[in-house]
Short mmCIF file of C-alpha atoms and ligand atoms in Angstrom, two decimals:
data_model
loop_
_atom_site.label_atom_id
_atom_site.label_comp_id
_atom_site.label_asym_id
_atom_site.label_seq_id
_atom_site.Cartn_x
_atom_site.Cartn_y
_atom_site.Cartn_z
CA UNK A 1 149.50 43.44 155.40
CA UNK A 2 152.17 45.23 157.05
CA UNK A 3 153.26 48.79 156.91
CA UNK A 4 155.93 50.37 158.00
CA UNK A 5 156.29 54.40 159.17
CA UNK A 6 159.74 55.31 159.70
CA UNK A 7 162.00 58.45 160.23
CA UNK A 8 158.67 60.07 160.97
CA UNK A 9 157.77 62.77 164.31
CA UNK A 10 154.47 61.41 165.70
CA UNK A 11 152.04 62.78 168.08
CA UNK A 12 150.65 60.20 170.14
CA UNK A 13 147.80 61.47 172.08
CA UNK A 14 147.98 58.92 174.56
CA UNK A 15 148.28 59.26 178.31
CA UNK A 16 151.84 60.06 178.43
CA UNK A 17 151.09 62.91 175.82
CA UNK A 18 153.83 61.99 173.88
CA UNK A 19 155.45 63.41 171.26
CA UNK A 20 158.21 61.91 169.33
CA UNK A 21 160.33 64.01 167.14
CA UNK A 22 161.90 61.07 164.98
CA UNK A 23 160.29 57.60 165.29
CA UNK A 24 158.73 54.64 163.77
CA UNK A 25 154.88 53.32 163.75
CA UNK A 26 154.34 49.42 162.44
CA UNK A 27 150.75 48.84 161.08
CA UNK A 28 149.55 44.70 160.92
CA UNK A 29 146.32 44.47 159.64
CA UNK A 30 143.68 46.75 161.02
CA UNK A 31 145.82 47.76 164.18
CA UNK A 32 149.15 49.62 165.31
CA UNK A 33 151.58 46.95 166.30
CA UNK A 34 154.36 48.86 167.49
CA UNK A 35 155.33 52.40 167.84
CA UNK A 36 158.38 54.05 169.27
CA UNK A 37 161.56 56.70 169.20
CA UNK A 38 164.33 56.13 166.77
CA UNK A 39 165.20 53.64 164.29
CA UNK A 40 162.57 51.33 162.32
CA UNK A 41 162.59 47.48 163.28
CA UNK A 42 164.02 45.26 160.83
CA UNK A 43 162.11 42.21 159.00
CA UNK A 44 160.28 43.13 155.64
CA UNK A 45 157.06 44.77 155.16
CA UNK A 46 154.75 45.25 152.69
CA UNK A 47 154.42 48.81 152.50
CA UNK A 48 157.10 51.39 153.59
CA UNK A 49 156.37 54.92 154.42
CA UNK A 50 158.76 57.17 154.68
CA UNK A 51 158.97 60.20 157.07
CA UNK A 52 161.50 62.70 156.18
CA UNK A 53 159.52 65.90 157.05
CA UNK A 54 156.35 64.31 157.91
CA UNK A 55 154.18 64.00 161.10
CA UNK A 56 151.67 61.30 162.24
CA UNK A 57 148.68 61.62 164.30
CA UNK A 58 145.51 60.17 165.12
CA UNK A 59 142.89 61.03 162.02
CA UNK A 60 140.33 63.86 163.16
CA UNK A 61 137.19 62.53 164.38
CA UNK A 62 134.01 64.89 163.31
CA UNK A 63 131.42 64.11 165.97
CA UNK A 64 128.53 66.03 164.53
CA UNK A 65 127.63 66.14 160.54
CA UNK A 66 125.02 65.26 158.15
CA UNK A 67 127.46 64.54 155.10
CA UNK A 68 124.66 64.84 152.53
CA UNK A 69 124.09 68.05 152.95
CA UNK A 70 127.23 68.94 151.37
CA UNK A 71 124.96 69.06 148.26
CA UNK A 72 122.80 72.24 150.22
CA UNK A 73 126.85 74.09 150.75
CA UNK A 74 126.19 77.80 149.16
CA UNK A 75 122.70 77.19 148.75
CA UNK A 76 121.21 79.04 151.75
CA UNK A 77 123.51 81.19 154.22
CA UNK A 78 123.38 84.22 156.40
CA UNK A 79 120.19 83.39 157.56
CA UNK A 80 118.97 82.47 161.54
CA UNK A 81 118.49 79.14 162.14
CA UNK A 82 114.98 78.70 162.42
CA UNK A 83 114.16 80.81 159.78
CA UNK A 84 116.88 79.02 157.74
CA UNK A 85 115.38 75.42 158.45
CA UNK A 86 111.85 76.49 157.75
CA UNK A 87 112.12 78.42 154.50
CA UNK A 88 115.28 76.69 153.17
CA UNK A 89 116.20 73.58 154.58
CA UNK A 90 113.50 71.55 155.21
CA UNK A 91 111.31 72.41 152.16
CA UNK A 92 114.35 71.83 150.08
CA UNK A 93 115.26 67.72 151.67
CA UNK A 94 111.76 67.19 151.35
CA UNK A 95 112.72 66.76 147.53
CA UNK A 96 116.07 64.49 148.33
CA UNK A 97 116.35 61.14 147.30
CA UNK A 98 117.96 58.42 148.16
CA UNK A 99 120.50 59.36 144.99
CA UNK A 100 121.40 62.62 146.38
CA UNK A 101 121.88 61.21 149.56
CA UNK A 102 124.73 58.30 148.17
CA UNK A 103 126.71 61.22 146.27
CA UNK A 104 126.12 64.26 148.88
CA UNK A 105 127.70 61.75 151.19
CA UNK A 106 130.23 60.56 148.66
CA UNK A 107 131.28 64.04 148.14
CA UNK A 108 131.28 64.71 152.37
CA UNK A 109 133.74 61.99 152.58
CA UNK A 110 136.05 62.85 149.61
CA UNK A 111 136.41 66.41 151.38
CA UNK A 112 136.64 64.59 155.35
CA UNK A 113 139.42 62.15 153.90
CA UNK A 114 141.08 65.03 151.92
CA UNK A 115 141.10 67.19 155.08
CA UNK A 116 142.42 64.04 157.60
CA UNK A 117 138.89 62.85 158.92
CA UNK A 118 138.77 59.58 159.64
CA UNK A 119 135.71 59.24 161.69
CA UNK A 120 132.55 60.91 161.12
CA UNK A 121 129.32 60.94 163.59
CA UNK A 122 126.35 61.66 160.77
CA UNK A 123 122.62 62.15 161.68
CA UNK A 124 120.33 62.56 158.67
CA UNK A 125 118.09 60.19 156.69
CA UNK A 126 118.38 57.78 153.58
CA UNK A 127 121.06 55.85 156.33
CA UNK A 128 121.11 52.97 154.29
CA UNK A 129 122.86 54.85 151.39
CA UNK A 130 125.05 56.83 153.57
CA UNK A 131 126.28 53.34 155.28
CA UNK A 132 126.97 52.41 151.30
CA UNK A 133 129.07 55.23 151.23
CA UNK A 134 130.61 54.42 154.51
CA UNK A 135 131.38 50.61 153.33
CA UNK A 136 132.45 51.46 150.28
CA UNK A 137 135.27 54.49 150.57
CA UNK A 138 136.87 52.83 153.99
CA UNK A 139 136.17 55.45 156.13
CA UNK A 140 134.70 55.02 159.89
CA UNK A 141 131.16 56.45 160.76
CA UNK A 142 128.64 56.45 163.57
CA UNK A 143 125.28 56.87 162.18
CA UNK A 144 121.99 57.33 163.23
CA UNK A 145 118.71 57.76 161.51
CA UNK A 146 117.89 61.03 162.56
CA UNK A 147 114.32 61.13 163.54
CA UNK A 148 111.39 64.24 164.20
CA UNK A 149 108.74 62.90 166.62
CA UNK A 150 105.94 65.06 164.86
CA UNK A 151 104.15 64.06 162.17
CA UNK A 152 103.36 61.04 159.81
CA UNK A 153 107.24 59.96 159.86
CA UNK A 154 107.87 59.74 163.41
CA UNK A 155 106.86 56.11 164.21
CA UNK A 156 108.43 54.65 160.51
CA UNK A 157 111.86 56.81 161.38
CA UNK A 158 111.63 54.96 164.81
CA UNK A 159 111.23 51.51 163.08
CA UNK A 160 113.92 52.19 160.24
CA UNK A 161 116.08 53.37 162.97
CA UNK A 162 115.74 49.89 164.51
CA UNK A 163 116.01 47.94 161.11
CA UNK A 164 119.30 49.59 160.08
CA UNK A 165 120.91 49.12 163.38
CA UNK A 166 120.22 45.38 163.10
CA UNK A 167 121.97 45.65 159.13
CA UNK A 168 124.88 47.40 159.82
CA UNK A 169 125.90 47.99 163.53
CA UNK A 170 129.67 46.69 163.15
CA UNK A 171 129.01 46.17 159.71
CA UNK A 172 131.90 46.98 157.05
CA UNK A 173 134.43 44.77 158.88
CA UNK A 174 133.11 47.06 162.14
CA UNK A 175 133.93 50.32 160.54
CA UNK A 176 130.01 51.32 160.94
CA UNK A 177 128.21 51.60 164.35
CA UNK A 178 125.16 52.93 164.87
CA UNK A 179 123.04 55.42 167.05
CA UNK A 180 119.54 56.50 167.96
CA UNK A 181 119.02 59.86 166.28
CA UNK A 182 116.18 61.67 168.09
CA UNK A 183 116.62 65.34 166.50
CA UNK A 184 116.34 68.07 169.10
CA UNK A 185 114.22 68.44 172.46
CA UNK A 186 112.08 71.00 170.41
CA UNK A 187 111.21 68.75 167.60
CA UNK A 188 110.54 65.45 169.82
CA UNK A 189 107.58 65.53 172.30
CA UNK A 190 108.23 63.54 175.92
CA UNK A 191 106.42 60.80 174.87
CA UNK A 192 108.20 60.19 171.65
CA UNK A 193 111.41 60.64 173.24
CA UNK A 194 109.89 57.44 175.52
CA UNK A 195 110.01 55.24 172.97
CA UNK A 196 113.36 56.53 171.61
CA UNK A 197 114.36 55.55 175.26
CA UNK A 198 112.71 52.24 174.97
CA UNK A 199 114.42 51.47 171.93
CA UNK A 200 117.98 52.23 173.55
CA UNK A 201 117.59 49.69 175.83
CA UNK A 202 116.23 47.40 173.16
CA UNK A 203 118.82 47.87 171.00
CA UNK A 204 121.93 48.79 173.62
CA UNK A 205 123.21 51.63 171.07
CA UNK A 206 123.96 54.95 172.22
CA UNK A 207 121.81 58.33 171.22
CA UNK A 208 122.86 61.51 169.58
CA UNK A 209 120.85 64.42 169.57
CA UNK A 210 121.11 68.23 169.36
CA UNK A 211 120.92 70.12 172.57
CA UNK A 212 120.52 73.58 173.48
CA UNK A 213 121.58 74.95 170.24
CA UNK A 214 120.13 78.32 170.32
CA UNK A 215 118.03 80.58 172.66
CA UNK A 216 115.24 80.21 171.15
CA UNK A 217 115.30 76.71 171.75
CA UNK A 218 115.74 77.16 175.89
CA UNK A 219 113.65 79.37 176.36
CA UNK A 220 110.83 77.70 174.54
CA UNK A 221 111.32 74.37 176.12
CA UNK A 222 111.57 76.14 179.57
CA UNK A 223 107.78 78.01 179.07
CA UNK A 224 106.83 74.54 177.34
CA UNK A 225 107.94 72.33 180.62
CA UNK A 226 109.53 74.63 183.34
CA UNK A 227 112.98 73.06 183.00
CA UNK A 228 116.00 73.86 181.03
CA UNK A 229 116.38 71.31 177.57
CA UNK A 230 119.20 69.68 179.69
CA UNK A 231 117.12 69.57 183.03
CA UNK A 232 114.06 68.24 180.83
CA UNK A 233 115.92 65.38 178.71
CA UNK A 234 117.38 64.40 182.35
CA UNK A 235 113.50 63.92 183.69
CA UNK A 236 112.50 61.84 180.75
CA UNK A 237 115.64 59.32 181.95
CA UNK A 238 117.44 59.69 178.49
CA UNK A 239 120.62 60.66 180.34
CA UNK A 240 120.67 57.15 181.38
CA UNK A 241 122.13 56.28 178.19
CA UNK A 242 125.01 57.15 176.52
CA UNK A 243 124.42 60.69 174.92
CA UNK A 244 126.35 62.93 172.20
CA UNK A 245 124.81 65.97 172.76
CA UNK A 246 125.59 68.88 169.61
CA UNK A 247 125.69 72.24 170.54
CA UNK A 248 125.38 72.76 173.85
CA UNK A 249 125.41 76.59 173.73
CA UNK A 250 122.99 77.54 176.08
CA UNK A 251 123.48 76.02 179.49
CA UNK A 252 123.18 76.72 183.09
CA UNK A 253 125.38 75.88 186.25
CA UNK A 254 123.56 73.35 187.12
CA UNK A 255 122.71 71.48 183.14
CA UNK A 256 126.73 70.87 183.59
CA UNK A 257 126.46 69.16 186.59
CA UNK A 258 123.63 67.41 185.05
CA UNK A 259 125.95 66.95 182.22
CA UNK A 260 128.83 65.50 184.43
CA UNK A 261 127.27 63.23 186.21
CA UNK A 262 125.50 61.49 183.35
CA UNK A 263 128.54 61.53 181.51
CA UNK A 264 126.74 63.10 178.68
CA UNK A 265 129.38 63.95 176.08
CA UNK A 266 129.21 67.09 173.78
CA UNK A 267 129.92 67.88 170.15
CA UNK A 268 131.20 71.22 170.28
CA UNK A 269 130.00 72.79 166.95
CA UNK A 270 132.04 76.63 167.18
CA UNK A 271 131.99 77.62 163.01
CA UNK A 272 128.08 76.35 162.50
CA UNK A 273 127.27 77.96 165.94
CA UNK A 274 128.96 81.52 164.73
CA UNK A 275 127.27 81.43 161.31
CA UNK A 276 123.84 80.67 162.50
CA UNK A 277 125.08 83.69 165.02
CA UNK A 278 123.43 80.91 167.78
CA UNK A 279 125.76 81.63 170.48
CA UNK A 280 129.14 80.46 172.17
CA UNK A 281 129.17 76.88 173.66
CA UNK A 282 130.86 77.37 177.46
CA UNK A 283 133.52 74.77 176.35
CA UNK A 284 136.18 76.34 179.29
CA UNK A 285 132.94 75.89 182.13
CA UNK A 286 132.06 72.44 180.65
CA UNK A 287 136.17 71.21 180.14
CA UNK A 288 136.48 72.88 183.98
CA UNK A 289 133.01 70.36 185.08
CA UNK A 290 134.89 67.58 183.80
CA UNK A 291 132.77 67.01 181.02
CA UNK A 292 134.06 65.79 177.98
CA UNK A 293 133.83 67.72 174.80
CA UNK A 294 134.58 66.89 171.02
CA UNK A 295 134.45 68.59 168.04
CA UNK A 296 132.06 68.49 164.95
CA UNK A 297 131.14 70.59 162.20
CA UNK A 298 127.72 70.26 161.39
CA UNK A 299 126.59 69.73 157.99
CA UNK A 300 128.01 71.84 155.31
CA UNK A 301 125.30 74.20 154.68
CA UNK A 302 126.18 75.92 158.02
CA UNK A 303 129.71 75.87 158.08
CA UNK A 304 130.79 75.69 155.00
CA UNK A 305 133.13 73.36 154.69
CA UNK A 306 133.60 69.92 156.71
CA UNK A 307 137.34 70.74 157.47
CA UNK A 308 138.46 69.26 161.16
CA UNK A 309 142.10 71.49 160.85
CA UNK A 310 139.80 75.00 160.55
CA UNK A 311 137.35 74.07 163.04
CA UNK A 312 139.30 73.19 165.56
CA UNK A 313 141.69 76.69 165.23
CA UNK A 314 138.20 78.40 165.47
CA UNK A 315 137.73 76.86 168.40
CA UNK A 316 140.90 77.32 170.30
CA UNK A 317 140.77 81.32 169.18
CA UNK A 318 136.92 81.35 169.82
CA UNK A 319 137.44 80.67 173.51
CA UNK A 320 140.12 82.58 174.05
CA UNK A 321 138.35 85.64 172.93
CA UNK A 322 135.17 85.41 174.36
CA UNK A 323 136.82 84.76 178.15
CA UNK A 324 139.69 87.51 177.04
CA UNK A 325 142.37 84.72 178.40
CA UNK A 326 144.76 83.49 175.91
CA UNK A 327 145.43 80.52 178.25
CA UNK A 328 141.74 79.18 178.37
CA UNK A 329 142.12 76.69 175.92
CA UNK A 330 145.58 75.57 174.86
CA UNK A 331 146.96 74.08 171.13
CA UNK A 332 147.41 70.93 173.15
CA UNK A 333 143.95 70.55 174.84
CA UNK A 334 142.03 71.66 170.99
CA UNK A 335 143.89 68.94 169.60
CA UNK A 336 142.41 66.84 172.01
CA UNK A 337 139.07 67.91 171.31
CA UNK A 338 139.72 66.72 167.90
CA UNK A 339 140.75 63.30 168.02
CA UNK A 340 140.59 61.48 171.98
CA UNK A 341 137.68 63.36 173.17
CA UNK A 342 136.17 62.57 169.71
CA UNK A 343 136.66 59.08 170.50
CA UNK A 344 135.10 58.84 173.85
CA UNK A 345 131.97 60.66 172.90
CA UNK A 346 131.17 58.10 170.46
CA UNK A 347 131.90 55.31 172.34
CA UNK A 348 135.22 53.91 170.85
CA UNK A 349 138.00 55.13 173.31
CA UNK A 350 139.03 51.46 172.77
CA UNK A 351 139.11 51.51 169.60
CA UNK A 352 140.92 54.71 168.27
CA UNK A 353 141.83 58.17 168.88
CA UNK A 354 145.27 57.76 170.23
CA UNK A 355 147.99 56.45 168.37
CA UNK A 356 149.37 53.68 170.57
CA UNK A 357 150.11 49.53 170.36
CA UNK A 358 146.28 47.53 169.94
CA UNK A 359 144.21 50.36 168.98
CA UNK A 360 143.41 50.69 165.10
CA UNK A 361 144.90 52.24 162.87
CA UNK A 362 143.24 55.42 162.01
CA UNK A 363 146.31 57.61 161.02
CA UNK A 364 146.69 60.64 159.45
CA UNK A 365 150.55 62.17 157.81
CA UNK A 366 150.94 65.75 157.19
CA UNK A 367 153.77 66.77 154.94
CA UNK A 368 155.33 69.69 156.87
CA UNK A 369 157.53 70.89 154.24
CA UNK A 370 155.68 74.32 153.72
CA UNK A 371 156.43 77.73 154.43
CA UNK A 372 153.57 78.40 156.03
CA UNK A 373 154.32 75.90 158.96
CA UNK A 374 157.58 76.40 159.03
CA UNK A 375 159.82 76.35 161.68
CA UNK A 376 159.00 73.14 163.37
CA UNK A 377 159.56 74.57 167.12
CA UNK A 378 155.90 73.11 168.19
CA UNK A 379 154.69 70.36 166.57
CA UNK A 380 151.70 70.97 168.17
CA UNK A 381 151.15 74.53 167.67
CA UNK A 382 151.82 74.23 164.13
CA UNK A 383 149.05 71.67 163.93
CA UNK A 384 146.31 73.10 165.17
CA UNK A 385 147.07 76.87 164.30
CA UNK A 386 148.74 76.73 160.95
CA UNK A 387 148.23 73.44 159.18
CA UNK A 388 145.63 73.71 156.19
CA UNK A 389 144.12 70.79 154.60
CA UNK A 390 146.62 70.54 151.75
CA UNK A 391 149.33 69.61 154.17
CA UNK A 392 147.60 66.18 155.20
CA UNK A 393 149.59 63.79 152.35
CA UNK A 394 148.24 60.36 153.78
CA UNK A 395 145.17 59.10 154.93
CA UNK A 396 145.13 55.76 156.53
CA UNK A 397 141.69 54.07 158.47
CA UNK A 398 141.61 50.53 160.06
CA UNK A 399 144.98 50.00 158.38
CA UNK A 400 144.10 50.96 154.61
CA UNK A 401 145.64 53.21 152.96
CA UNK A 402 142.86 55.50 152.01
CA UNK A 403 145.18 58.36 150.53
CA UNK A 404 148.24 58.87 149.52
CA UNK A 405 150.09 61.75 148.26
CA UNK A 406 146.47 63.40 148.03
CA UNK A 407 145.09 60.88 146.01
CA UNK A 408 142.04 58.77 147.12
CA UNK A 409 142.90 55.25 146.51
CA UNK A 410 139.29 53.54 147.78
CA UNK A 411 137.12 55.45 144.48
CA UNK A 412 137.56 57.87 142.19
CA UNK A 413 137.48 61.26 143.61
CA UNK A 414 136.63 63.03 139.85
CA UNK A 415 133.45 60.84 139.46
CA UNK A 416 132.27 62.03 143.13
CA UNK A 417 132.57 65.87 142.34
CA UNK A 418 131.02 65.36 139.01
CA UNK A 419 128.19 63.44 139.61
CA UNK A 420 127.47 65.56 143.24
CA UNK A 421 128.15 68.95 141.28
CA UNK A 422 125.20 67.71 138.47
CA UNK A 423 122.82 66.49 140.81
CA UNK A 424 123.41 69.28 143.21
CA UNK A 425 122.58 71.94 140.52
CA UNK A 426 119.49 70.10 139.50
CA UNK A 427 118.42 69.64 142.82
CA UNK A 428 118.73 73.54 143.75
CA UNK A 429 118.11 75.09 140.33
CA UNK A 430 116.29 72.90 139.09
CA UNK A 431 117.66 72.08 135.52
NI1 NI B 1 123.29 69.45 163.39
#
């Protein structure tokens, strides 16, 4: 299958940081075969997209979620986290089934796709269904199991996590990878987090885990083991591996050079962080380190919604006013956040996050013919702090069209909200 793009402005993301006002993009298969300035190639195609006022990019890439909880959106807010997860949150998944897992995550993925996310890094449980999910609407995912090292599931999470990594790391034509998902320092002891370690270098997949997400959380682990939750997960040798870290809010000087030199890379988390009033990531300090950051948006009870475009204008206005320095974080650089760092952190630089010749193509057009991002003086501006979700017409990941003129092509999108809205009401009201 080839498809051609033509008459269409593109921004690239590559090294160059190119953007091309009028150009062409050729899809073969699963990867971009050619992309350049001016006028299409000739020879015939299968498919033929035209431009006109429309811009491609690289599809967002959502490096911290857990899709099923789109079911729990509305259900608890304006609470503090722990409080939150204690009295709302965990009593309520103890009742989730493997059912509400399949259309929670069916219904995460309709909104991602809808909203131009084409990658999604998921932590939660029930992985096999959410891989279903994964396989069956074409997007691109990085799971992992996610896995408490208290109580009776902590050594079956750690022995699922191991069985689904050897069904469906690469699996749906290499659309799924996996990762270990050890939950938070506070909620794995040192010797748990041991055997997540041994099982990384059994199993050679990276590990995500959340990280100094609120104060609470540092100062505990710091009376608990007289070390920071970055300096602590350093001793234990987990930095050895390659770690997503979510949150991140509450470092020192010295957990970013911890950070750096481990590579450790972050999903930055700003709307979930603000709600849960858990503090301000110190994304300028940890871009300034050299450490790279990405973007996520947690699951959708915190947020509320799982929208990449919103998230990442919260984040280039968040920094800006809590350093008072418009300049702190650029359109370009959020964008960046968004899609390339997004790549790196999970692992698949290689693979996508840049629109350029041999990497896949995860693509994204916006229709730009709308008043509110109109005039098109900065592409780039106009992305990241005036776009809305409507404006993304076509969806395309590993060369399928997934969307097209805001219709999901890979299932039917009605089905999804009516089954998730039924089950979700039972689940929460319970009738
Ligand atoms: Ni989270």
């Amino acid at each position: 299958m080839e498809i051609l793009l033509k008459d269409i402005s593109i921004i690239t993301m590559n090294e160059a940081d190119e953007i091309i006002e009028k150009g062409y993009l050729v899809i073969s298969g699963d990867k971009i075969k050619e992309i350049g300035e001016g006028d299409a190639p000739g020879g015939s195609f299968d498919k033929i997209i035209e431009g006109g006022n429309k811009l491609a990019m690289p599809g967002f890439i959502n490096t911290h979620t857990h899709a099923a909880m789109t079911l729990l959106r509305g259900y608890a807010d304006d609470l503090p986290l722990m409080e939150w997860l204690q009295t709302k949150i965990w009593p309520l998944e103890e009742k989730l089934t493997e059912e509400h897992i399949y259309w929670g995550t069916m219904l995460a993925i309709a909104e991602m796709i809808k909203s131009g996310t084409t990658t999604f890094a998921d932590m939660y449980f029930c992985m096999d269904e959410v891989a279903k999910a994964v396989e069956k609407t074409g997007m691109r995912a990085v799971l992992s199991r996610g896995m408490v090292g208290i109580g009776l599931q902590s050594e079956l999470a750690l022995k699922q996590s191991e069985e689904l990594i050897k069904t469906w790391h690469n699996g749906a034509d290499g659309r799924i990878t996996f990762m270990l998902g050890p939950h938070a320092p506070y909620t794995c002891p040192p010797n748990y987090l041991k055997k997540v370690i041994a099982l990384a270098e059994k199993t050679g997949v990276g590990i995500h885990i959340h990280v100094a997400e609120t104060k609470t959380e540092f100062e505990d682990i710091k009376k608990q083991y007289g070390k920071t939750p970055v300096e602590h997960l350093e001793s234990l040798g987990l930095f050895n591996y390659k770690v997503l870290a979510a949150h991140c809010v509450h470092l020192t000087e010295n957990d970013m050079e911890i950070m750096n030199k481990h590579n450790v890379g972050v999903a930055h988390n700003p709307e979930s962080n603000m709600k849960l009033a858990s503090g301000i990531a110190p994304v300028p300090q940890m871009l300034k380190k050299g450490i790279t950051v990405a973007l996520g948006t947690d699951g959708a009870s915190s947020n509320n919604n799982l929208d990449m475009l919103q998230e990442m204008r919260t984040c280039a206005l968040l920094h800006k006013v809590n350093t008072m320095d418009p300049t702190v974080l650029p359109a370009y650089e959020a964008l960046k956040i968004a899609t390339a760092n997004g790549a790196k952190v999970l692992g698949l630089e290689k693979k996508i996050g840049k629109l350029e010749t041999g990497k896949k193509a995860d693509i994204i057009i916006l229709d730009l013919d709308a008043p509110h991002i109109m005039p098109r003086y900065d592409l780039v501006a106009n992305v990241v702090y005036a776009a809305q979700a409507g404006d993304v017409n076509t969806v395309i990941i590993d060369g399928k069209i997934v969307m097209e003129n805001r219709e999901i092509k890979t299932f039917d999108e009605k089905e999804v909200l009516d089954k998730a809205a039924r089950i979700g009401w039972q689940l929460v009201k319970g009738y």
